[in-house]
Short mmCIF file of C-alpha atoms in Angstrom, two decimals:
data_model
loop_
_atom_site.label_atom_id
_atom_site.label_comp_id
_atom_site.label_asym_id
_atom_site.label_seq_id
_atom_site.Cartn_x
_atom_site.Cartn_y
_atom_site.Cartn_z
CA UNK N 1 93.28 88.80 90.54
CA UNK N 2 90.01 90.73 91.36
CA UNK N 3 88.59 93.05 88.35
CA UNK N 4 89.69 96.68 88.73
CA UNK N 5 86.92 98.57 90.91
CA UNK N 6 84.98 101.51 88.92
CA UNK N 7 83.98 103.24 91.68
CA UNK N 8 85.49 103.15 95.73
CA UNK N 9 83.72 100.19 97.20
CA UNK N 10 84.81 101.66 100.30
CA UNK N 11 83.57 105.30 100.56
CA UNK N 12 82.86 105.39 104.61
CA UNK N 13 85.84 104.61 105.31
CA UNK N 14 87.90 100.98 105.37
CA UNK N 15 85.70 97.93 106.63
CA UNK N 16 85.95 96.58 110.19
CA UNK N 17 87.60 93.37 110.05
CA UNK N 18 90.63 94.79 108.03
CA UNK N 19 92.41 97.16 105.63
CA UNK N 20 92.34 98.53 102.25
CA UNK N 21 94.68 98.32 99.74
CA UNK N 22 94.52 100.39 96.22
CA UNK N 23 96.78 100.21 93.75
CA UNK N 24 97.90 96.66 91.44
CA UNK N 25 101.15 94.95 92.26
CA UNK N 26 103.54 97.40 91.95
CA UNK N 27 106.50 97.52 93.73
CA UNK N 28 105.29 99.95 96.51
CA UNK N 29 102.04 98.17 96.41
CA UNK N 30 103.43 94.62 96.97
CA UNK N 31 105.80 96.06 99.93
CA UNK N 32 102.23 97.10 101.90
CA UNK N 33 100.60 93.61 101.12
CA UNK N 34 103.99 91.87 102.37
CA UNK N 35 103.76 94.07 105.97
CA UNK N 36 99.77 92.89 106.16
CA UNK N 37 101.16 89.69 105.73
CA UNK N 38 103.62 89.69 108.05
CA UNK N 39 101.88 91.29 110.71
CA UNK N 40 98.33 88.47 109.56
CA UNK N 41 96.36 91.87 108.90
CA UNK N 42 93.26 91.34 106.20
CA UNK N 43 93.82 93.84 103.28
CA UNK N 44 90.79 94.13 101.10
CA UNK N 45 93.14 94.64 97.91
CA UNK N 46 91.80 96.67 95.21
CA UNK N 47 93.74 96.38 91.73
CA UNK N 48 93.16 99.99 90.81
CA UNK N 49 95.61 101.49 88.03
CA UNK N 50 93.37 102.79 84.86
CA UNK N 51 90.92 104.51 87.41
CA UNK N 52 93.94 106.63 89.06
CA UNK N 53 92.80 109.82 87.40
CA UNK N 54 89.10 108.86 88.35
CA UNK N 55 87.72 111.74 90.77
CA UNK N 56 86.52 109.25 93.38
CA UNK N 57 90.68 107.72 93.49
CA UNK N 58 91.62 111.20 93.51
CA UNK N 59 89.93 112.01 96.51
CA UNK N 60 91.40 109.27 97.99
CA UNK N 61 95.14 110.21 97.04
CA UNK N 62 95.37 114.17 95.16
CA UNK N 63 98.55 112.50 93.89
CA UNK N 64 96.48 110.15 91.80
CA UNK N 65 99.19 107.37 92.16
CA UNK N 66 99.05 103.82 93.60
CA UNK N 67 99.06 102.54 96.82
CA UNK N 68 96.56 104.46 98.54
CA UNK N 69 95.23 103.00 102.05
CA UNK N 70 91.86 103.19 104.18
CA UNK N 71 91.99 101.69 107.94
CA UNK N 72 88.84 102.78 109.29
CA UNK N 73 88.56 106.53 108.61
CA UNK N 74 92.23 107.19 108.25
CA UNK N 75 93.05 107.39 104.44
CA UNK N 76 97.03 107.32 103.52
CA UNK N 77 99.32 107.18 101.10
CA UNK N 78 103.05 106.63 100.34
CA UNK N 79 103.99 103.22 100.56
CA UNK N 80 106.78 103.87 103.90
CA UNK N 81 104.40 105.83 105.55
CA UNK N 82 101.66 103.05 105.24
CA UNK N 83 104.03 100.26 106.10
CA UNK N 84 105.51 102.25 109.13
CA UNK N 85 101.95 102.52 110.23
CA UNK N 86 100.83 98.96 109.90
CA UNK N 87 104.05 97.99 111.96
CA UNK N 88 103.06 100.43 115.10
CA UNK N 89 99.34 99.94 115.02
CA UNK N 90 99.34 95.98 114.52
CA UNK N 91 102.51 94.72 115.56
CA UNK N 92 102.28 93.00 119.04
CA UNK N 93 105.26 94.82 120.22
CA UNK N 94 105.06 97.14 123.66
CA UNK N 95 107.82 99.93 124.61
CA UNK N 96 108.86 100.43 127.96
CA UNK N 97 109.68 103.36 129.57
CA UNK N 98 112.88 104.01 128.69
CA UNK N 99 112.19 103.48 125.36
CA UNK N 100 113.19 99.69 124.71
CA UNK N 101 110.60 97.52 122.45
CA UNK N 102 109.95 93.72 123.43
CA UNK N 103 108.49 92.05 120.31
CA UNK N 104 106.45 88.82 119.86
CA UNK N 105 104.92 86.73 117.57
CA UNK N 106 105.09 88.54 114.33
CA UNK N 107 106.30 92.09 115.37
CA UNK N 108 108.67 94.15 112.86
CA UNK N 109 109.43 97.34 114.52
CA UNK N 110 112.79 97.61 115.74
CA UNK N 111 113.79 97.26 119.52
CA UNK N 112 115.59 100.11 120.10
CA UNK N 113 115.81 103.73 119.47
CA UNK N 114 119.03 103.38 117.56
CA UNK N 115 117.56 100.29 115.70
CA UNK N 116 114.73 102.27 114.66
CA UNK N 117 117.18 105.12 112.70
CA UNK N 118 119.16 102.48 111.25
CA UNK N 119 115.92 100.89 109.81
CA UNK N 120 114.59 104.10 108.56
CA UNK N 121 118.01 105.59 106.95
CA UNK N 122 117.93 102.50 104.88
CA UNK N 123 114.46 102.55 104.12
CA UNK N 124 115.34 105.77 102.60
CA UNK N 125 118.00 105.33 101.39
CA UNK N 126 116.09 102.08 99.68
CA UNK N 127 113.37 104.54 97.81
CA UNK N 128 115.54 107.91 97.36
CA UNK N 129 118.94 106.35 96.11
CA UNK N 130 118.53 102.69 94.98
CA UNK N 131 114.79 103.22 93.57
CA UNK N 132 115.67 106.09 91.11
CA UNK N 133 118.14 104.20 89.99
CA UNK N 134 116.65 100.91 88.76
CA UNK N 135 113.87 102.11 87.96
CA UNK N 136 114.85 103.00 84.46
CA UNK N 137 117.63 99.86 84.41
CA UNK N 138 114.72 97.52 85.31
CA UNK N 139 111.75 99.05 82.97
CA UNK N 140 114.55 99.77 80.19
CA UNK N 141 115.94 96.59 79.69
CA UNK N 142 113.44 94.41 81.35
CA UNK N 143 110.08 96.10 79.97
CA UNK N 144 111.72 97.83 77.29
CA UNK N 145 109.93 101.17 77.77
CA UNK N 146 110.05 104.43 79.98
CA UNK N 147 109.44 104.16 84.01
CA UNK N 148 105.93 102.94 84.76
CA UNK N 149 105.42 101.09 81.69
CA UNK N 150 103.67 97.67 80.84
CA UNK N 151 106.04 94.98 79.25
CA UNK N 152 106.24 95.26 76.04
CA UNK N 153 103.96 92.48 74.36
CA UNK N 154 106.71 92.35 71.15
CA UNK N 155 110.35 92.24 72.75
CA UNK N 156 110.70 95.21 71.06
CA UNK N 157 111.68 98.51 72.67
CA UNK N 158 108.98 100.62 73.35
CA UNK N 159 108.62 104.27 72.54
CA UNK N 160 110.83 106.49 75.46
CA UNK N 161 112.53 103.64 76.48
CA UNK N 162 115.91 105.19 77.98
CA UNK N 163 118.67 105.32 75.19
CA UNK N 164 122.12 102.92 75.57
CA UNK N 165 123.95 106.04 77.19
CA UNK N 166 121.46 107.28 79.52
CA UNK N 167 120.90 103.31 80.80
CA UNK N 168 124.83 103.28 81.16
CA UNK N 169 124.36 106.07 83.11
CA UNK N 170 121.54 104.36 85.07
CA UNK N 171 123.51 101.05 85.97
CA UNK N 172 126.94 103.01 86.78
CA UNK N 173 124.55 104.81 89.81
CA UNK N 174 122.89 101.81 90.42
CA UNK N 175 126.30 99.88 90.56
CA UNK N 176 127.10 102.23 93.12
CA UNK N 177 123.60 102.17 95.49
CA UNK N 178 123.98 98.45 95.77
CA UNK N 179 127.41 98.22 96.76
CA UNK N 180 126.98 100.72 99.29
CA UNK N 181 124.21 98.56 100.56
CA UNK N 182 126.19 95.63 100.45
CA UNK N 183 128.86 96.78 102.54
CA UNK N 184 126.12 97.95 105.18
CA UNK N 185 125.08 94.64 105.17
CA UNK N 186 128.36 92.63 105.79
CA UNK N 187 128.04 90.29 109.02
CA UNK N 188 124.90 91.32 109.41
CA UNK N 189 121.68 89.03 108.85
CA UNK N 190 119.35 91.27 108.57
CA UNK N 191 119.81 95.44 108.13
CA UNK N 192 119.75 96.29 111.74
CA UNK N 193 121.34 92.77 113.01
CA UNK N 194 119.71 89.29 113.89
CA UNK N 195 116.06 90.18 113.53
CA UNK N 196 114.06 91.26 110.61
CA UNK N 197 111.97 94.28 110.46
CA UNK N 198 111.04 97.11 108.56
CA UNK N 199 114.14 97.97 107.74
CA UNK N 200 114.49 95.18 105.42
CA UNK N 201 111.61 95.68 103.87
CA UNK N 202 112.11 98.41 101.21
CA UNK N 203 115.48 97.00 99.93
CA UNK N 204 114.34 93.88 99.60
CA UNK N 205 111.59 94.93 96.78
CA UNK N 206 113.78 96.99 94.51
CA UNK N 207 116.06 93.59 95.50
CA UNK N 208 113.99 91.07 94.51
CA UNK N 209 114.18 92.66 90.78
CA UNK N 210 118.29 92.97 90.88
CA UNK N 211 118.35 89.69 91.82
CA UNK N 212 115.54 87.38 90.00
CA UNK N 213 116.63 89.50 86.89
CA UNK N 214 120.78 88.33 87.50
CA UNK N 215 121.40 91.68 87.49
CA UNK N 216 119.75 92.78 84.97
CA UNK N 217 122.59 91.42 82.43
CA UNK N 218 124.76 93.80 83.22
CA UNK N 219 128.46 93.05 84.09
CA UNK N 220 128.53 95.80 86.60
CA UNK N 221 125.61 94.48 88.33
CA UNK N 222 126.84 90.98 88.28
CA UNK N 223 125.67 89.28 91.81
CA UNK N 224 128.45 88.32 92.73
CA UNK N 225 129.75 91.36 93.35
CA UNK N 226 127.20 91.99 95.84
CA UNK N 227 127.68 88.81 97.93
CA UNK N 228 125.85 90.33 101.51
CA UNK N 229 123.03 91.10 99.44
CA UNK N 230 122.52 87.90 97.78
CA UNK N 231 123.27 86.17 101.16
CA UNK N 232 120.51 89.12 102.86
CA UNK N 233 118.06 88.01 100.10
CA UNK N 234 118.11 84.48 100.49
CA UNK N 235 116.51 84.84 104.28
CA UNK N 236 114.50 87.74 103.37
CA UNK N 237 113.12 85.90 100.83
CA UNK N 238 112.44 82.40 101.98
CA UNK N 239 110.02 84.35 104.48
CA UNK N 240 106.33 83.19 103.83
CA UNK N 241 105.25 86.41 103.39
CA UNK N 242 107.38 87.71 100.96
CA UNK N 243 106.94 84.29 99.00
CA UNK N 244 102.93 85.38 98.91
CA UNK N 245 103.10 88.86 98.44
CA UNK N 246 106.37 89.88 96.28
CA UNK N 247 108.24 86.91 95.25
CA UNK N 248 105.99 86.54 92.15
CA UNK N 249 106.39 90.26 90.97
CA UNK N 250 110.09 90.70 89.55
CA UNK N 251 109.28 90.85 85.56
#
């Protein structure tokens, strides 16, 4: 992995043969390398996460969290936002008139209108209902400390690591989020039909940690009680893309 930057290599604005990525492999990170690698875009990826109180990150993204994103002079963050943009800019996909897409090699919007909503409720419903859930299941019994935490080096829990009630709590919503999903997702290859796009994108982060994890070792989030997800997974999965980009960052 390259060494953390000190400084914004890229102060003019992103370089011409590609884009920038800030942030190390977080889960949001990871999800914007996966769309440049779906969609064969360079990303200049930058490892930055001590240096996201720095003033020159902060003038990047005020929010002084991780990914941030230069293409040219445009400067973004939030991970949908940047992944929704990749998709429209650099996917070979043209609309017609009355609104239809025709996609090619590589595309990932959806075709249609209605397609399009279906991706984007679930993409929300991805990083506003099954996101704030996990995230404490997955650092709390995986990392053993509070949200945004390194693992711990020992095994042992880690100071504000979520208590045994409020991780009950946790799994009983997150029990919830993914069944909902997997009843969304029953005869269904992919979250808007036979073809995978954005949509699937999202879901399939926070799923990659359900799922590498067995659920976490929780009975309630036992995998086979999500059967459409695990079945969803395996093809999202086996993409090469995902296999570069997330497949690698579960623990």
């Amino acid at each position: 992995m390259a060494e953390e930057p000190t400084q914004d290599p890229f102060p003019n604005g992103g370089p011409a043969d590609g884009v920038v990525v800030y942030g190390g492999k977080t889960s949001r990170v990871v999800k914007v390398l996966w769309v440049c690698a779906e969609l064969r875009v360079k990303a200049y990826h930058l490892p930055v996460m001590q240096q996201r109180s720095a003033a020159w990150f902060a003038a990047i993204n005020p929010k002084k969290q991780v990914p941030a994103f230069k293409d040219g002079t445009l400067t973004l963050h939030e991970s949908n936002t940047i992944c929704h943009y990749l998709a429209s800019k650099y996917g070979p996909e043209t609309r017609a008139p009355d609104g239809t897409v025709s996609a090619s090699n590589g595309g990932i919007l959806p075709l249609t209108h209605e397609a399009s909503a279906i991706a984007s409720m679930w993409t929300e419903f991805a990083e506003t209902t099954i996101a704030p859930a996990q995230n404490p299941v997955f650092f709390g019994l995986v990392r053993k400390g509070p949200v945004g935490c390194a693992a711990s080096p020992t095994g042992e829990k880690l100071p504000g690591c979520p208590s045994d009630e409020q991780l009950r709590a946790h799994v009983l919503k997150l029990q919830q989020a993914w069944s909902i999903f997997n009843e969304a997702l029953a005869g269904k290859d992919y979250v808007t039909g036979d073809r995978f796009t954005l949509g699937d994108v999202c879901a399939a982060v926070q799923a990659n940690r359900l799922i590498r994890n067995n659920g976490f070792g929780c009975p309630e989030l036992a995998l086979d009680g999500f059967p459409h997800v695990v079945s969803w997974f395996s093809r999202v999965s086996a993409r090469p893309a995902f296999q570069e980009q997330v497949a690698p960052y579960y623990s």
